[in-house]
XYZ file of C-alpha atoms in Angstrom:
573
model
C -0.765 -1.760 0.594
C 0.062 -0.484 0.816
C 1.855 0.673 0.650
C 1.281 4.067 -0.513
C -0.057 7.379 -1.083
C -1.879 6.864 -4.249
C -5.443 6.888 -3.066
C -7.208 10.221 -3.098
C -9.591 11.258 -0.289
C -12.913 12.867 0.075
C -12.877 16.589 0.571
C -16.121 16.832 2.586
C -18.909 14.592 3.839
C -22.637 14.888 3.434
C -25.420 13.301 5.507
C -26.702 11.393 2.550
C -23.295 9.744 1.893
C -22.861 8.991 5.553
C -26.077 6.989 5.490
C -24.725 5.188 2.442
C -21.470 4.652 4.200
C -23.177 2.930 7.095
C -25.082 0.627 4.923
C -22.206 -0.295 2.621
C -19.779 -0.588 5.417
C -21.853 -3.203 7.124
C -22.103 -5.245 3.987
C -18.382 -4.872 3.313
C -17.441 -7.459 5.913
C -19.116 -10.116 3.846
C -17.008 -8.803 0.837
C -19.857 -7.903 -1.365
C -21.923 -4.843 -2.172
C -25.471 -4.536 -0.767
C -26.582 -2.971 -4.097
C -28.776 -4.683 -6.711
C -25.802 -5.493 -8.963
C -24.240 -7.792 -6.396
C -24.224 -11.619 -6.628
C -27.480 -12.830 -5.295
C -25.970 -16.220 -4.309
C -22.788 -14.824 -2.934
C -21.115 -17.880 -4.614
C -17.414 -17.880 -5.201
C -17.678 -20.348 -8.057
C -16.932 -18.896 -11.547
C -20.085 -17.810 -13.292
C -19.525 -18.046 -17.059
C -22.569 -16.025 -17.944
C -20.893 -12.941 -16.590
C -17.578 -13.387 -18.464
C -16.560 -10.801 -21.039
C -16.847 -7.102 -21.843
C -14.443 -4.244 -21.227
C -13.958 -2.865 -17.681
C -13.126 0.910 -17.868
C -11.221 2.416 -14.995
C -10.165 6.120 -14.693
C -7.555 8.030 -12.537
C -6.104 11.397 -12.219
C -2.573 9.998 -12.643
C -0.675 6.721 -13.174
C 1.440 5.168 -10.464
C 4.923 5.095 -11.983
C 6.822 1.982 -12.662
C 4.781 -1.094 -13.635
C 7.490 -3.450 -12.331
C 5.749 -5.581 -9.623
C 8.996 -6.062 -7.640
C 9.551 -2.153 -7.543
C 6.071 -0.538 -7.452
C 4.909 0.081 -4.022
C 1.549 1.632 -4.438
C -2.082 0.515 -3.749
C -2.983 1.628 -7.259
C -0.949 -1.049 -8.954
C -0.820 -3.689 -6.197
C -4.550 -3.878 -6.590
C -4.063 -4.650 -10.352
C -1.063 -7.087 -9.703
C -3.496 -9.368 -7.960
C -5.004 -10.536 -11.224
C -1.610 -10.507 -13.028
C 1.294 -11.855 -11.007
C 1.712 -14.818 -8.645
C 4.127 -15.781 -5.926
C 4.744 -19.018 -4.197
C 1.956 -17.980 -1.805
C -0.901 -15.525 -2.070
C -3.553 -13.840 0.087
C -7.007 -15.464 -0.504
C -8.942 -13.522 -3.208
C -12.204 -13.042 -1.314
C -13.903 -10.319 0.559
C -13.992 -9.615 4.319
C -11.777 -11.107 7.041
C -10.764 -14.162 5.106
C -8.782 -12.080 2.725
C -6.055 -12.018 5.387
C -5.524 -15.720 4.964
C -2.393 -16.977 3.175
C -2.989 -19.810 0.701
C -0.698 -21.742 -1.764
C -0.385 -20.120 -5.203
C 2.470 -21.191 -7.465
C 3.255 -23.742 -4.736
C 1.057 -26.836 -4.453
C 0.722 -26.463 -0.745
C 1.689 -24.289 2.162
C 5.484 -24.889 2.733
C 7.033 -27.635 4.844
C 8.748 -25.721 7.639
C 11.792 -27.351 9.295
C 15.023 -26.467 11.018
C 13.430 -24.619 13.818
C 11.396 -22.440 11.503
C 14.388 -21.471 9.295
C 13.822 -23.642 6.362
C 10.893 -23.437 4.017
C 10.398 -26.106 1.225
C 7.898 -25.617 -1.553
C 6.738 -27.923 -4.366
C 6.147 -25.934 -7.512
C 2.953 -26.478 -9.527
C 3.396 -27.944 -12.948
C 1.728 -26.701 -16.077
C 1.908 -22.972 -15.159
C 2.883 -20.855 -18.185
C 3.943 -17.202 -18.465
C 2.015 -14.884 -20.796
C 4.982 -15.081 -23.201
C 4.410 -18.811 -23.665
C 7.363 -19.979 -21.523
C 6.761 -22.666 -18.874
C 7.332 -21.626 -15.290
C 10.320 -23.486 -13.735
C 12.316 -23.505 -10.396
C 14.876 -21.449 -12.214
C 12.340 -18.593 -12.577
C 11.663 -18.705 -8.876
C 15.372 -18.564 -7.806
C 16.030 -15.834 -10.260
C 13.035 -13.830 -8.986
C 14.386 -13.927 -5.399
C 17.734 -12.701 -6.576
C 15.906 -9.998 -8.713
C 14.327 -8.635 -5.393
C 17.848 -7.437 -4.466
C 19.233 -6.701 -7.915
C 16.400 -4.133 -8.607
C 16.693 -2.758 -4.988
C 13.066 -3.548 -4.291
C 11.703 -1.200 -1.494
C 11.325 -4.068 0.852
C 14.531 -5.969 0.110
C 16.118 -4.783 3.434
C 13.004 -5.306 5.538
C 10.908 -8.262 4.233
C 13.634 -10.508 2.619
C 16.752 -9.481 4.534
C 16.339 -12.677 6.689
C 17.177 -14.968 3.738
C 20.666 -16.579 4.002
C 22.973 -14.468 1.813
C 20.668 -11.454 1.825
C 23.279 -9.340 3.648
C 25.777 -9.695 0.718
C 22.960 -8.941 -1.817
C 22.086 -5.749 0.092
C 25.752 -4.680 0.012
C 26.289 -5.575 -3.681
C 22.948 -6.107 -5.358
C 24.436 -6.714 -8.885
C 26.260 -9.858 -7.806
C 23.391 -11.268 -5.693
C 23.123 -15.117 -5.830
C 21.505 -16.138 -2.581
C 23.332 -19.533 -3.263
C 22.578 -20.980 0.072
C 19.419 -18.985 0.632
C 17.127 -20.007 -2.251
C 17.761 -23.349 -3.850
C 15.784 -24.764 -6.757
C 15.781 -28.461 -7.671
C 14.413 -29.132 -11.074
C 14.376 -32.886 -10.571
C 11.999 -32.694 -7.504
C 10.446 -29.505 -8.808
C 10.977 -27.955 -5.331
C 12.310 -24.594 -4.034
C 13.890 -24.383 -0.706
C 14.362 -20.993 1.135
C 16.688 -20.784 4.123
C 16.465 -18.039 6.703
C 19.071 -16.857 9.257
C 16.440 -16.996 11.950
C 12.769 -18.007 12.275
C 10.387 -15.413 10.942
C 6.712 -15.889 11.898
C 5.712 -13.223 9.297
C 7.583 -14.851 6.356
C 4.544 -16.343 4.741
C 2.895 -12.910 4.631
C 5.976 -11.460 2.996
C 5.852 -14.235 0.235
C 2.296 -13.339 -0.521
C 2.790 -9.629 -1.494
C 3.762 -8.486 -5.088
C 7.535 -7.916 -4.299
C 7.808 -11.571 -4.074
C 5.967 -12.571 -7.272
C 7.689 -14.887 -9.824
C 8.728 -13.379 -13.142
C 10.756 -15.079 -15.971
C 14.407 -15.710 -15.163
C 15.511 -13.501 -18.135
C 13.752 -10.367 -16.852
C 15.858 -7.313 -16.695
C 17.937 -6.916 -13.533
C 16.847 -3.249 -13.273
C 13.491 -1.459 -12.851
C 11.438 -2.528 -15.859
C 9.574 0.768 -15.716
C 6.933 1.191 -18.414
C 7.723 -2.133 -20.074
C 5.489 -4.656 -18.299
C 6.966 -8.034 -17.467
C 5.227 -11.322 -18.512
C 2.684 -12.545 -15.966
C 1.291 -15.852 -14.865
C -2.247 -14.757 -13.844
C -5.431 -14.289 -15.851
C -4.328 -10.856 -17.213
C -1.298 -9.454 -18.833
C -0.475 -5.890 -19.900
C -0.912 -5.181 -23.601
C 0.403 -1.583 -23.434
C 1.390 1.089 -20.730
C 1.895 4.833 -21.226
C 1.877 6.514 -17.736
C 0.808 9.741 -19.448
C -2.169 8.218 -21.119
C -3.345 4.681 -20.401
C -2.742 1.049 -19.333
C -4.451 -1.844 -21.098
C -4.807 -5.244 -19.636
C -6.032 -8.221 -21.797
C -6.501 -11.921 -21.020
C -3.286 -14.024 -20.719
C -3.993 -16.665 -23.398
C -1.849 -19.225 -21.391
C -3.690 -18.846 -18.138
C -5.657 -21.833 -16.721
C -7.079 -21.604 -13.265
C -5.210 -23.765 -10.767
C -6.594 -22.428 -7.549
C -9.813 -20.342 -7.310
C -8.692 -19.186 -3.791
C -5.246 -17.899 -4.914
C -5.852 -16.753 -8.443
C -9.374 -16.932 -9.717
C -10.216 -16.640 -13.372
C -11.104 -13.068 -14.268
C -14.511 -11.818 -15.615
C -13.735 -8.852 -17.962
C -12.074 -9.656 -21.317
C -10.333 -6.257 -21.370
C -9.409 -3.800 -18.550
C -8.788 -0.276 -19.761
C -7.266 2.200 -17.410
C -7.188 5.828 -18.514
C -4.995 8.512 -16.930
C -5.034 12.389 -16.983
C -8.681 12.774 -15.821
C -9.889 15.506 -13.479
C -11.827 14.089 -10.394
C -14.819 16.023 -11.805
C -14.615 14.291 -15.155
C -14.116 10.979 -13.422
C -17.441 11.236 -11.437
C -19.250 12.262 -14.555
C -17.779 9.461 -16.550
C -18.883 6.866 -13.825
C -22.375 8.414 -13.528
C -22.861 8.306 -17.195
C -21.520 4.742 -17.620
C -18.622 5.920 -19.684
C -16.226 4.594 -16.934
C -17.017 1.806 -14.452
C -14.789 2.924 -11.531
C -12.740 5.824 -10.380
C -9.500 5.402 -8.416
C -9.679 8.927 -6.943
C -12.343 9.871 -4.612
C -15.004 12.326 -5.648
C -14.768 16.044 -4.832
C -16.923 17.844 -2.331
C -19.261 19.354 -4.873
C -20.224 15.960 -6.177
C -20.876 14.108 -2.926
C -24.485 15.072 -2.525
C -25.553 13.662 -5.816
C -23.549 10.366 -5.160
C -25.028 10.056 -1.731
C -28.639 10.454 -3.058
C -29.116 9.672 -6.775
C -26.240 7.220 -6.963
C -26.278 5.869 -3.455
C -26.316 2.197 -4.513
C -23.132 2.727 -6.510
C -21.013 3.993 -3.452
C -19.174 1.381 -1.458
C -17.373 2.664 1.748
C -14.979 0.557 3.664
C -12.733 1.235 6.783
C -8.994 0.814 6.270
C -6.068 -0.174 8.428
C -4.164 2.825 7.267
C -2.918 6.283 8.215
C -2.138 9.563 6.513
C 0.863 11.330 7.999
C 3.484 14.016 7.513
C 7.146 12.954 7.291
C 9.740 15.254 9.019
C 13.283 14.811 7.790
C 15.443 14.261 10.858
C 18.686 14.803 8.955
C 17.910 18.298 7.552
C 17.136 21.615 9.255
C 14.836 22.530 10.855
C 13.596 19.040 11.717
C 16.969 17.587 12.660
C 15.987 19.319 15.999
C 13.670 17.122 17.995
C 11.907 20.150 19.651
C 10.966 21.477 16.096
C 9.566 18.032 15.199
C 7.522 17.765 18.432
C 6.218 21.376 17.813
C 4.616 20.148 14.589
C 2.982 17.272 16.333
C 1.571 19.545 19.043
C 0.444 22.208 16.437
C -1.474 20.048 13.967
C -5.265 20.248 14.246
C -6.200 16.723 13.381
C -9.892 17.618 13.310
C -9.110 20.132 10.595
C -7.394 17.468 8.477
C -10.363 15.158 9.090
C -12.706 17.873 7.623
C -10.310 18.363 4.566
C -10.321 14.573 4.006
C -14.044 14.121 4.167
C -15.432 14.420 7.616
C -15.863 12.208 10.636
C -17.839 9.571 8.696
C -14.770 9.027 6.474
C -11.739 9.612 8.743
C -10.804 10.013 12.414
C -7.831 11.751 14.116
C -4.583 9.727 14.450
C -2.288 9.821 17.331
C -0.246 6.812 16.780
C 1.570 5.108 13.850
C -0.293 1.632 14.346
C -3.950 2.210 13.357
C -6.825 1.360 15.806
C -7.837 -2.273 15.627
C -4.425 -3.261 14.289
C -1.971 -5.668 16.131
C 0.020 -3.730 18.760
C -2.085 -0.612 18.660
C -2.359 1.123 22.057
C -4.842 3.985 22.710
C -2.317 6.680 23.401
C -1.935 10.314 22.457
C 1.235 12.217 23.317
C 0.377 15.347 21.436
C -3.110 16.467 22.550
C -4.077 19.436 24.613
C -4.767 18.440 28.256
C -3.397 14.907 27.734
C -5.325 11.679 27.391
C -5.456 8.543 25.246
C -7.254 10.080 22.192
C -6.825 13.385 20.306
C -8.837 16.239 21.513
C -7.247 19.557 20.434
C -4.046 21.036 19.218
C -1.844 23.126 21.645
C -0.535 25.938 19.509
C 0.877 27.779 22.453
C 3.039 24.776 23.484
C 4.029 24.352 19.787
C 5.217 28.034 19.477
C 7.245 27.763 22.778
C 9.049 24.649 21.442
C 9.825 26.364 18.161
C 11.306 29.268 20.142
C 13.248 26.918 22.340
C 14.557 25.085 19.367
C 15.946 28.282 17.719
C 14.586 27.276 14.281
C 12.082 30.034 13.704
C 12.574 31.923 10.475
C 13.926 28.913 8.702
C 12.550 27.863 5.239
C 10.438 24.681 4.969
C 9.288 22.972 1.767
C 6.051 20.828 1.880
C 5.729 18.263 -0.783
C 2.297 16.908 -1.546
C 0.500 15.288 -4.492
C -1.265 17.752 -6.747
C -4.778 16.496 -6.398
C -7.401 18.669 -4.634
C -7.341 16.898 -1.243
C -3.695 16.288 -0.889
C -3.073 20.037 -1.943
C -5.662 21.381 0.472
C -4.074 19.511 3.366
C -0.694 20.820 2.224
C -2.044 24.318 2.137
C -3.304 23.891 5.762
C 0.172 22.704 6.763
C 1.859 25.574 5.055
C -0.478 28.067 6.855
C 0.295 26.244 10.150
C 4.062 26.411 9.762
C 3.803 30.047 8.847
C 1.958 30.677 12.107
C 4.714 28.934 13.985
C 7.241 31.299 12.460
C 8.629 29.302 9.535
C 8.907 30.525 5.938
C 6.810 27.648 4.381
C 6.264 26.946 0.644
C 4.059 24.289 -0.947
C 5.426 22.017 -3.678
C 2.506 19.934 -5.265
C 3.813 17.185 -7.556
C 1.853 14.733 -9.767
C 0.877 11.555 -8.015
C 2.812 9.670 -10.725
C 6.149 10.884 -9.257
C 5.565 12.300 -5.859
C 5.948 9.010 -3.922
C 9.387 8.138 -5.355
C 10.416 11.835 -5.260
C 9.924 12.228 -1.493
C 11.887 8.958 -0.815
C 14.983 10.197 -2.503
C 17.359 12.095 -0.101
C 18.913 13.859 -3.228
C 15.648 15.975 -3.442
C 16.132 17.311 0.015
C 12.481 16.991 1.112
C 12.012 18.529 4.533
C 8.295 17.699 5.032
C 6.073 15.533 2.941
C 2.457 14.547 3.116
C 1.953 10.814 2.430
C 0.096 7.801 3.642
C 0.513 4.161 4.469
C -1.944 1.239 3.825
C -1.050 -2.144 5.286
C 0.901 -4.794 3.390
C -0.295 -7.477 5.767
C -1.768 -7.539 9.274
C 1.478 -7.197 11.431
C 2.782 -4.296 13.439
C 6.161 -4.542 11.796
C 4.557 -3.598 8.518
C 4.171 -0.116 9.866
C 6.840 0.403 12.329
C 9.746 -1.694 10.887
C 9.086 -0.927 7.270
C 8.532 2.846 7.677
C 11.015 3.750 10.514
C 13.822 1.144 10.832
C 17.386 1.781 9.725
C 17.086 -1.047 7.118
C 14.448 1.008 5.232
C 16.633 4.065 4.908
C 18.612 4.126 1.673
C 20.148 7.567 0.981
C 19.990 8.505 -2.791
C 17.478 5.916 -3.661
C 13.949 6.234 -4.942
C 13.141 3.152 -2.815
C 13.906 4.667 0.719
C 10.482 4.084 2.206
C 11.770 5.479 5.555
C 11.173 8.932 4.274
C 12.014 10.702 7.448
C 15.435 9.090 7.573
C 14.892 8.074 11.181
C 17.359 5.505 12.441
C 17.760 4.570 16.086
C 19.717 1.399 16.770
C 18.065 1.029 20.212
C 14.615 1.178 18.654
C 15.728 -1.227 15.981
C 16.746 -3.735 18.537
C 13.387 -3.592 20.220
C 11.630 -4.060 16.920
C 13.818 -7.164 16.273
C 12.892 -8.546 19.700
C 9.165 -7.867 19.039
C 9.347 -9.723 15.788
C 11.147 -12.677 17.316
C 8.517 -12.706 20.195
C 5.609 -12.884 17.681
C 6.417 -16.467 16.777
C 5.890 -17.694 20.336
C 4.023 -15.103 22.363
C 1.831 -12.797 20.307
C 0.453 -10.961 23.233
C 3.922 -10.175 24.444
C 4.907 -9.075 21.006
C 1.941 -6.816 20.670
C 2.841 -5.147 23.981
C 6.353 -4.668 22.676
C 5.162 -3.133 19.445
C 2.892 -0.661 21.333
C 5.769 0.573 23.341
C 7.960 0.926 20.230
C 5.188 3.046 18.673
C 5.075 5.294 21.688
C 8.853 5.542 21.830
C 9.024 6.601 18.127
C 6.294 9.140 18.734
C 8.434 10.600 21.391
C 11.184 11.257 18.834
C 8.558 12.611 16.481
C 10.001 11.802 13.014
C 6.356 11.565 11.695
C 3.080 13.285 12.375
C 0.126 10.907 12.334
C -2.872 12.835 10.883
C -5.933 10.636 10.132
C -7.128 7.051 9.821
C -9.152 6.869 6.645
C -11.975 4.909 5.033
C -12.279 4.318 1.396
C -15.129 4.840 -1.070
C -15.361 2.927 -4.339
C -17.747 4.667 -6.813
C -18.863 2.189 -9.548
C -21.115 2.354 -12.522
C -24.492 0.610 -12.909
C -22.806 -1.736 -15.487
C -20.727 -3.346 -12.606
C -21.671 -6.170 -10.484
C -20.105 -8.711 -8.054
C -18.319 -6.024 -6.092
C -15.813 -7.654 -3.618
C -13.735 -5.768 -1.137
C -10.630 -7.586 0.113
C -9.339 -6.107 3.429
C -5.919 -6.945 2.129
C -5.831 -5.571 -1.324
C -9.217 -3.764 -1.563
C -11.563 -3.970 -4.466
C -10.959 -7.222 -6.516
C -10.742 -5.708 -9.944
C -10.656 -8.860 -11.986
C -13.741 -10.244 -10.160
C -16.062 -7.380 -11.296
C -18.771 -8.262 -13.765
C -19.289 -5.716 -16.502
C -22.169 -5.563 -18.962
């Protein structure tokens, strides 16, 4: 998910909340809360008696564009699960099963031929957009073209294997994919041709950038004007400075409970501009049902005691990291980049995030437990496979050797308390190393796109990455390949600007191997991770857990490991 920085973190942990975390985490694998508001039967069948009501969500800030083929944040990808559909989808359940790909707008999983290069889908009949227009094969073809026309952040990494994608990446406006995506209205089929077999392609078709929107959708970022949807909800209004309102799509009829289940609330109101303090109070008082941002330190004790049954903590395959711009001074110097990796006290960042119950130090790009992860730590005092301590003396020596001391460094973070506090720590650290460091906090509504655009000359940024799907390429290829670097664009997810043709070739080899020899591929990915860490374009900081704090009005809490809390499946009184 991941995609993003949007989720706030806990500023400090308490013993009481830690106990809650243990209880809730163990229940999270089954996908449901252990609290009294959970479904007693655990049934996935729709329970009509819980239908209705208004679900009230609150957040410090909106997450920018509401265009599903452009937005790349957890905050909205979570909502898109109940709004937009692709040919395939991740199963809308809790626990490990949520990594399973199932047919969505397609009647079945694709027929794969031509040595894994041709995918044929039969489109469901009777699906209607929220504007009343019937879904057709033309909409599917146009949606694939639109991925490139709007310069979707993953156009060059997820969908560049489609025949004709190279031309679309060069000149997006004239993209046709004429031989790459072919619709046949008579047989109601869509055929996708790839230039080479891609064992991850079904995953890529199940994320929001590949959803199907009407063929007449604008060929530029729709921004604050939501596009018609096919799922149970549609956007009635969106003002990123104030609120988002989702209502039932009057044309929706459930075609697959696994792929797109009917939603429970009649209305989902999402209010922006709250402080985290007011968010906590609103949830405690039942004025809000869920807060996107995590609670501040001074409220954790009450949540962990008086409101323990309303706190749901889940481990994540994600990492928080600092990006170092390899194309700008001082971090165009590898020694300066390595110095930051040696200097950062990961345990200090863990404390700022929420303590050891809610985060652990990160040494690698691939998170623990993720395909390709290797226990390795290049930048820890005394060496070893896990992080133990920073080596400030070594860092200072590298800065001196690099000749970059005294240079100015801007640090761009989000402006919430936790991001800002980690930014202040980094500012202090860089000052200790001899740099003239300044902190530039920005609203979460704009920070993620701001730090991607090279025109803004961002030297160091604090950000995070939450998996899109369970494959190593989703971290390494998406975040650090040449194909993900687009100078002058708000959709340049390779924020460091790292581009190494040799590393790219190794990533392509690993992706190719994953189709035939997963063990070999995982080994290759682990080696790529270590090679990139040697170049030090990023500084892994922590691997986080997530807390969902819900009101007593809420039931049927379900945590998808793929897309997190299933918003549309919540019951609300």
